[in-house]
Every structure is written in C-alpha cells, then in structure tokens.
C-alpha positions as semicolon CSV with decimal commas, in nm:
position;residue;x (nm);y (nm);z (nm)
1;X;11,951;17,963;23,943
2;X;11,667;17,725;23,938
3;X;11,656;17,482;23,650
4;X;11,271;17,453;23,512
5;X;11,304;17,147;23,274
6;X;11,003;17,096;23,023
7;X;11,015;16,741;22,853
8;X;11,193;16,541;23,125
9;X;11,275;16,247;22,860
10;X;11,588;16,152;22,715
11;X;11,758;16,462;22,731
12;X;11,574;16,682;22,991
13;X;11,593;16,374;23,242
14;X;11,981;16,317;23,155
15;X;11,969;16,750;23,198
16;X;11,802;16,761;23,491
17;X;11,958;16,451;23,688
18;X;12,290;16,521;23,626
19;X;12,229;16,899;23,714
20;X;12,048;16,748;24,041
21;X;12,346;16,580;24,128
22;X;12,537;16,877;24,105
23;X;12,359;17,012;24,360
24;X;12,158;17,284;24,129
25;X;11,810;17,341;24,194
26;X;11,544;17,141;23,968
27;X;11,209;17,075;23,885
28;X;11,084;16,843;23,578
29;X;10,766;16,891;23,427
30;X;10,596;16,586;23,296
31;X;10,267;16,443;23,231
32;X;10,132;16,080;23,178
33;X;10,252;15,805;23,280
34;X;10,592;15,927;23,289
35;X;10,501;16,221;23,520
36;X;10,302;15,959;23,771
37;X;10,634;15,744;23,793
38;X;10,865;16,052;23,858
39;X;10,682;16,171;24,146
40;X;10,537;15,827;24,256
41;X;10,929;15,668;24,249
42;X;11,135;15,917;24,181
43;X;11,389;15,925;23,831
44;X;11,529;15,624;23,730
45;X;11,894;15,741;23,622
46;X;12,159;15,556;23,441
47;X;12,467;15,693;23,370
48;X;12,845;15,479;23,294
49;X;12,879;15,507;23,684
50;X;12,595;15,285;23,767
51;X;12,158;15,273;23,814
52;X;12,048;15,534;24,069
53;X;11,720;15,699;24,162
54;X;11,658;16,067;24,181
55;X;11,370;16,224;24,402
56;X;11,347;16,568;24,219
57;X;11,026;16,752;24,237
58;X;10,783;16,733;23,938
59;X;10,527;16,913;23,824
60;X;10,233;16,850;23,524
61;X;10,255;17,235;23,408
62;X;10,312;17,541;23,499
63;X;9,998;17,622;23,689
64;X;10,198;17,415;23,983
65;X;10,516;17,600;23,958
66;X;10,566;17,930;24,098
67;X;10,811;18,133;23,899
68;X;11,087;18,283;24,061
69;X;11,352;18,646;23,887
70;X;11,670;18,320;23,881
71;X;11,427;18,039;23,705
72;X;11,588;17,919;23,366
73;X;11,326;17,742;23,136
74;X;11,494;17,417;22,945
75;X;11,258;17,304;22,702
76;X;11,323;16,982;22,600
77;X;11,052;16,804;22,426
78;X;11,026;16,754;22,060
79;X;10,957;17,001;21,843
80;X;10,642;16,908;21,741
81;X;10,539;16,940;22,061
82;X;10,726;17,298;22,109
83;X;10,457;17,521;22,069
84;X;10,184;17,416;22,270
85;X;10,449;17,341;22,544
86;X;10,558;17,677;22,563
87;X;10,210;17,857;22,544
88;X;10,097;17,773;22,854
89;X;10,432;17,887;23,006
90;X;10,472;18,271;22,850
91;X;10,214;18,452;23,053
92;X;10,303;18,314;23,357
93;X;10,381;18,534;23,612
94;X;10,746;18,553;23,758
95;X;10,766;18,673;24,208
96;X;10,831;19,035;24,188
97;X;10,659;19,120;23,881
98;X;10,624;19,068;23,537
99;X;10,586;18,736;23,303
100;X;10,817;18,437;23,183
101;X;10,775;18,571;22,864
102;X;10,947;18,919;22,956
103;X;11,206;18,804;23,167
104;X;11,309;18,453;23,186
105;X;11,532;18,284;22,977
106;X;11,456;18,005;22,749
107;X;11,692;17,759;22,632
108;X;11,607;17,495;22,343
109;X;11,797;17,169;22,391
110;X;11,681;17,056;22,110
111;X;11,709;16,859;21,791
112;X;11,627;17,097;21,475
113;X;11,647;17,492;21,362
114;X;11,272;17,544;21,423
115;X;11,222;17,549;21,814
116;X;11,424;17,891;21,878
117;X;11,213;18,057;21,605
118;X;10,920;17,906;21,789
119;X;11,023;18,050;22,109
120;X;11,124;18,398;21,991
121;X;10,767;18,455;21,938
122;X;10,692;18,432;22,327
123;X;10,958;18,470;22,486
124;X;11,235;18,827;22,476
125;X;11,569;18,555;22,616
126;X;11,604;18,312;22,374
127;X;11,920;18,067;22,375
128;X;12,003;17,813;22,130
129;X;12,170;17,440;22,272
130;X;12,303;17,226;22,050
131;X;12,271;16,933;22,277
132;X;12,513;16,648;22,168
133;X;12,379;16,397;22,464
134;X;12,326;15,969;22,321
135;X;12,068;15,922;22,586
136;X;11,746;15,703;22,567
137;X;11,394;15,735;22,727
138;X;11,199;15,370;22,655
139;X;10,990;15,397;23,014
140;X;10,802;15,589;23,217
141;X;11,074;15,731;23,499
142;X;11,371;15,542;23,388
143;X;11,630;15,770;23,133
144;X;11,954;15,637;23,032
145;X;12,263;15,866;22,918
146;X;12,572;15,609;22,962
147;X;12,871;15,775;22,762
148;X;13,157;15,913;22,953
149;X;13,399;16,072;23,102
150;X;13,158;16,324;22,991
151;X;12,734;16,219;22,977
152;X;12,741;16,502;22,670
153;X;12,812;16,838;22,493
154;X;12,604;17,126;22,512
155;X;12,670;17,415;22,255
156;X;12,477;17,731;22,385
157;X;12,520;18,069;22,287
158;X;12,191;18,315;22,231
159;X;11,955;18,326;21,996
160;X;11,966;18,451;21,697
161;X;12,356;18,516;21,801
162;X;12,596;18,655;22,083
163;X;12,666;18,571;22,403
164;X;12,593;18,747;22,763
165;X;12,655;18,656;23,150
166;X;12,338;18,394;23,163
167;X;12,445;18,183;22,867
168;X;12,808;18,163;23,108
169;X;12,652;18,094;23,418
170;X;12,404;17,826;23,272
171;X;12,742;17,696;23,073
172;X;12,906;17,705;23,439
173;X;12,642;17,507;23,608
174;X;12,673;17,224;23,346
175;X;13,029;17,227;23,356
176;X;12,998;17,135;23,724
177;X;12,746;16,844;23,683
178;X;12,888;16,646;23,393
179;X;12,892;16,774;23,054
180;X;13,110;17,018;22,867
181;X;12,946;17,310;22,759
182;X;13,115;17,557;22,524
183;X;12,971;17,864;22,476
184;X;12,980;18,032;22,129
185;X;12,807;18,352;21,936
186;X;12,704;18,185;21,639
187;X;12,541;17,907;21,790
188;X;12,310;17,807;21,511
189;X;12,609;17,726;21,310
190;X;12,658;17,435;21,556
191;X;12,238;17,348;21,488
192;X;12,294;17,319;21,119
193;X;12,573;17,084;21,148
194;X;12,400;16,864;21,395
195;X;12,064;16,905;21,199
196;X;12,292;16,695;20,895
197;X;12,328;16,445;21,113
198;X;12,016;16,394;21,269
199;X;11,887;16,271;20,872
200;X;12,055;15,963;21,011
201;X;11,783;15,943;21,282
202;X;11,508;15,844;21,030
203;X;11,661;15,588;20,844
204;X;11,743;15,394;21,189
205;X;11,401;15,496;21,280
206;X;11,250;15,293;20,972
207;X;11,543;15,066;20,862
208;X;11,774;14,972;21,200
209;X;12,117;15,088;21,233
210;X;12,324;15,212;20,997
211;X;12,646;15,020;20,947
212;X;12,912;15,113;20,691
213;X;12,861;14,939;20,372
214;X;12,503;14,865;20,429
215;X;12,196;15,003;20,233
216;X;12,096;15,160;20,506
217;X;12,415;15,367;20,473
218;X;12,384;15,461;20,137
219;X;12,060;15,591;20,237
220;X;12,143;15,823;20,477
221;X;12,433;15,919;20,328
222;X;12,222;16,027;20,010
223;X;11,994;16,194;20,295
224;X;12,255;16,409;20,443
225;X;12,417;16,497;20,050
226;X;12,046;16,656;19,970
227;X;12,048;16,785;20,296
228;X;12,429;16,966;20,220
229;X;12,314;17,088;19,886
230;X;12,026;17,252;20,002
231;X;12,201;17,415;20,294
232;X;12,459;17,587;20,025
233;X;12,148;17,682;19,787
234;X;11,987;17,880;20,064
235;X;12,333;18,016;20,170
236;X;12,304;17,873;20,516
237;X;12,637;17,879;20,739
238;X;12,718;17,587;20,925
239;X;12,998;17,436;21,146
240;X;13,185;17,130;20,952
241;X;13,133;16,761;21,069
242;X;13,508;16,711;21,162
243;X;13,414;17,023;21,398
244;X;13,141;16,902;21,534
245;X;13,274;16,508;21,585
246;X;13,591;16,683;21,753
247;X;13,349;16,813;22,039
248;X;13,266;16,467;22,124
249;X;13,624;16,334;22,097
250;X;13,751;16,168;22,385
251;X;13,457;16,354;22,629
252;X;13,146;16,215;22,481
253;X;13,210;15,823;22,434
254;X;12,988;15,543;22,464
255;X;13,036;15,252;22,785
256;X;12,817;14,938;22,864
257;X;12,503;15,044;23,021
258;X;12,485;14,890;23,379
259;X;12,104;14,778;23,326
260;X;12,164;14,634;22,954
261;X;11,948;14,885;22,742
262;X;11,993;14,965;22,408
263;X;11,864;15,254;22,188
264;X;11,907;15,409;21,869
265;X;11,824;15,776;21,807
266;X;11,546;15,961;21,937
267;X;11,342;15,866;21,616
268;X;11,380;15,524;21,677
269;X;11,282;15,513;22,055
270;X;10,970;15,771;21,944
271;X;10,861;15,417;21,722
272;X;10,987;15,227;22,008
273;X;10,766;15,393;22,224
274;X;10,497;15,430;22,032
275;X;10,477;15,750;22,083
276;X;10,199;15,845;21,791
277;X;10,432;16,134;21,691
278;X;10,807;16,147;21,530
279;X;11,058;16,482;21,453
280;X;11,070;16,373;21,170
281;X;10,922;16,697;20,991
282;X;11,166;16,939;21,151
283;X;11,437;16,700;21,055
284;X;11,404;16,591;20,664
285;X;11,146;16,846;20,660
286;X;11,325;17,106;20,691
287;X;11,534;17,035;20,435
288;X;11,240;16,903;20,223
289;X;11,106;17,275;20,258
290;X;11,469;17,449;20,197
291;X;11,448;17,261;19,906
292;X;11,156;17,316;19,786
293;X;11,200;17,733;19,844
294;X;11,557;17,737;19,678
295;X;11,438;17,469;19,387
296;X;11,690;17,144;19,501
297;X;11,539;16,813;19,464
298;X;11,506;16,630;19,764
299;X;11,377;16,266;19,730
300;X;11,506;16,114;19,982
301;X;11,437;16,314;20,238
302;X;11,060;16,385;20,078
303;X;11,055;15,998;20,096
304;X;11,195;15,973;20,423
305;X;10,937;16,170;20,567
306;X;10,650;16,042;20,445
307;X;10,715;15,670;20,537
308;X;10,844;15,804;20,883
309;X;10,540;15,987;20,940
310;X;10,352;15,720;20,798
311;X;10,541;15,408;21,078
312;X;10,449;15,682;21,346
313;X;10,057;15,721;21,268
314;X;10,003;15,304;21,204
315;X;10,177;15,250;21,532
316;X;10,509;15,033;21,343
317;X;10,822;14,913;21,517
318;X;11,100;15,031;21,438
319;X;11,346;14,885;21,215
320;X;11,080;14,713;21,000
321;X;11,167;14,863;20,665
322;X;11,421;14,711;20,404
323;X;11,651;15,003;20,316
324;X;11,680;14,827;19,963
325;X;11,250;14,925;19,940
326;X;11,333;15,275;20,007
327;X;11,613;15,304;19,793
328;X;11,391;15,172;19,515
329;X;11,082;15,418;19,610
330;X;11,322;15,687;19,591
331;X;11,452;15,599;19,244
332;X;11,159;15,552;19,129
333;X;11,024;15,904;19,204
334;X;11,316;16,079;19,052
C-alpha cells in the first residue's frame, strides 16, 4: 500500500514520516512555502528520539501523482479546507481503470465530525481516524510530534460504521511505524469524545494554556458542559473521557523536544502561524449548530467562535485575550 498524504502539517507530516520510517511507501502533498521546503530540503522531523530529515517525495496536487489499485488517501488538512482539497482528487483516475472516487480509500485524520460527511459525498471508501497525535507544525518543512513510547493513537474503523480488511491493514502499517492504532466499528463514537475536547483548543487559541484553577479553565470547562448537553439533546453516542484518556495512558506521553519547541493545540499554532483561517467552526460550531437545531443554549461556544474567528481574520497572536473578558462577554449575553 502506498500512503497518499494530503495536508503534510502537524499530523500528516508526523503520519507520513513515521510511516516513511517504517519503510511504507509515501508521498506528501503540499503547496506554498511548506511544499518548496519539503522537496527543496527534505522533512524536518522531530520525534522524543532526536531531529532528523526525511527526503520523501512531494507533490503540489494530484495532477503530479499517478494513482495506483493499493494507494490509500490520508487527508489531513483542516476541515475548512476539506472540501476543496478533496475535489480535485475524486475524478482522478486510478492505473487499471476507474477513479479515486470509486475505488480508493479515504481516511480523515482529522479533528471534527464534519470531514467524513464531506468525503462521503466523493468518495464510495470512507474511514473515520480519530487521530490522538500532540504534534506541532510552526514552519515550513519542520513538524514536531515528541511524545513517546508511542508518537500517537489512531482510532480507525469505517465510515459511517464497521470494519473490513483495509481498515486492518492500514491499522497494521501504523502499528509497525510508531503509533497504536485500534481498530473499532463505531468509530465516530471515538470523534465525539475527542470533538469535547478539542473546545479546549479555542480557549488556548485566544487565552494561553489552560491550567487548573485558572479562568481559562473555567472557560473551557463551561465550553465542553454546553458541548455535553447538546450532545445528549440530539441523542448523539459517544465514547467517555476516562475511555478516551486511557488510550493515551502510558503510550501517548509527552518528552522534552530535542530542538526546544513548544506548541499548544492546533488552534493555537493556526494563530501562531498566521494562518488566515482557524477550525474553529467545526469545533464550537458544531456544537453551536447542535444547539441551535435541538434548542440548548450555547454561549460560550457562540462566543468562542466568534472572537476565534475574529483573532484569525485580524491576523492576532495567540494568547492575547484575558479569559476574565470572555467570561464577562459571555455573561453578559445570557
């Protein structure tokens, strides 16, 4: 199987190097000034074992590619960016007939509940991934994933449920280059959960970290407890957090990074970069939508969203909002 990675950032690059160095077949599609600096020097990889550089090839889109019956398609980018990413990719056609669309399969290692519904629309293989990976992407060709003994989880199973022989083999090719990767029929159960705690990702995103006892805390935990209501409004199944955090036990833990770089979540490095863009809307939106459908208030995320979307547009740092002002805008509007 070759691995086709779309959105070689944080997580494709981690995705893509470490299944590099297990000696699968790769290629990582990126454009900008990222792209130039992947094929120009090569990936810049970090893991707990040390700073490393990875000549994989790289391609801009898939007009350079030419598909192959094994290819797997990772998409990787966020989900604002999901559909136009996977347009371009659908009517491609695969050696020895047919399209991507019709025969490939697609996985989404991705934040958010959105992307697989997204994809189902082009493409007959879906598979969801809940990808539990702390990795950062801050410049062009250098990605950092430094936790160990494992660099991350990956849930997969397909989509909208069940399993089958390519979910296992793409499970067994992880397995062999770093990460434990369960595989499960009801993998969207796994989304949901994570989706709860990706509400954190916005407050870091606008406030900084969020350390116990801090405003910043109350804010996302008031975040997540909309987020939980609305979830058992709309009657939506979902793994529990002790599940989820037991995944991560003792496989998944952080370790100094060899080159000294520190991230938050992918919100935060989207402000870091300045990026233009943040998930924001398939994060707190979707509950802000869920809510709004099933009639739950949801203020802070409504508020969270806006400001988020707001520190993306103006080009803000991250980190540059007082939790206290949010808490206040938020009890204001209720």
């Amino acid at each position: 199987m070759r691995y086709i990675v779309v959105g070689a950032g944080a997580v494709g690059g981690a995705i893509g190097g470490r299944l590099h160095e297990g000696g699968r077949d790769v290629v990582l599609v990126a454009r900008g000034a990222h792209g130039r600096a992947l094929r120009e020097d090569g990936l810049r990889f970090t893991t707990h074992e040390g700073t490393r550089t990875l000549r994989l090839p790289v391609a801009e889109g898939p007009e350079e590619v030419e598909l192959r019956p094994d290819d797997v398609l990772v998409v990787a980018v966020k989900t604002q960016h999901t559909a136009a990413a996977l347009a371009p990719w659908a009517g491609r056609p695969v050696e020895g007939g047919g399209t991507a669309g019709e025969s490939l399969p697609l996985v989404c290692a991705q934040n958010g509940v959105e992307n697989e519904r997204l994809a189902l629309r082009l493409f007959r293989r879906v598979y969801g991934m809940c990808v539990v990976l702390p990795a950062s992407f801050l410049r062009p060709g250098a990605v950092t994933a430094a936790c160990g003994p494992y660099t991350g989880v990956l849930v997969l199973g397909r989509y909208p449920s069940g399993t089958d022989d390519t979910a296992h083999r793409i499970a067994a090719d992880l397995e062999d280059s770093a990460f434990r990767a369960p595989v499960v029929a009801d993998v969207m159960r796994f989304k949901y959960a994570k989706l709860l705690g990706n509400l954190n990702q916005t407050v870091e995103a606008l406030c900084g970290p969020v350390a116990a006892g801090t405003p910043a805390a109350e804010l996302a935990a008031r975040a997540r407890a909309e987020g939980a209501a609305v979830l058992e409004a709309a009657r939506i199944d979902h793994v529990g957090a002790a599940e989820l955090a037991a995944l991560r036990e003792g496989a998944v833990e952080a370790r100094p990074s060899q080159d000294g770089e520190r991230a938050l979540g992918s919100a935060w490095q989207s402000l870091a970069r300045d990026a233009g863009s943040i998930e924001a809307a398939y994060l707190n939106g979707e509950f802000v939508l869920l809510g709004r459908v099933h009639g739950v208030p949801v203020p802070v995320n409504e508020t969270l969203l806006r400001l988020s979307e707001a520190a993306a547009a103006r080009g803000l740092a991250p980190g540059g909002t007082a939790a206290t002002d949010v808490l206040a805008l938020v009890d204001g509007a209720v």
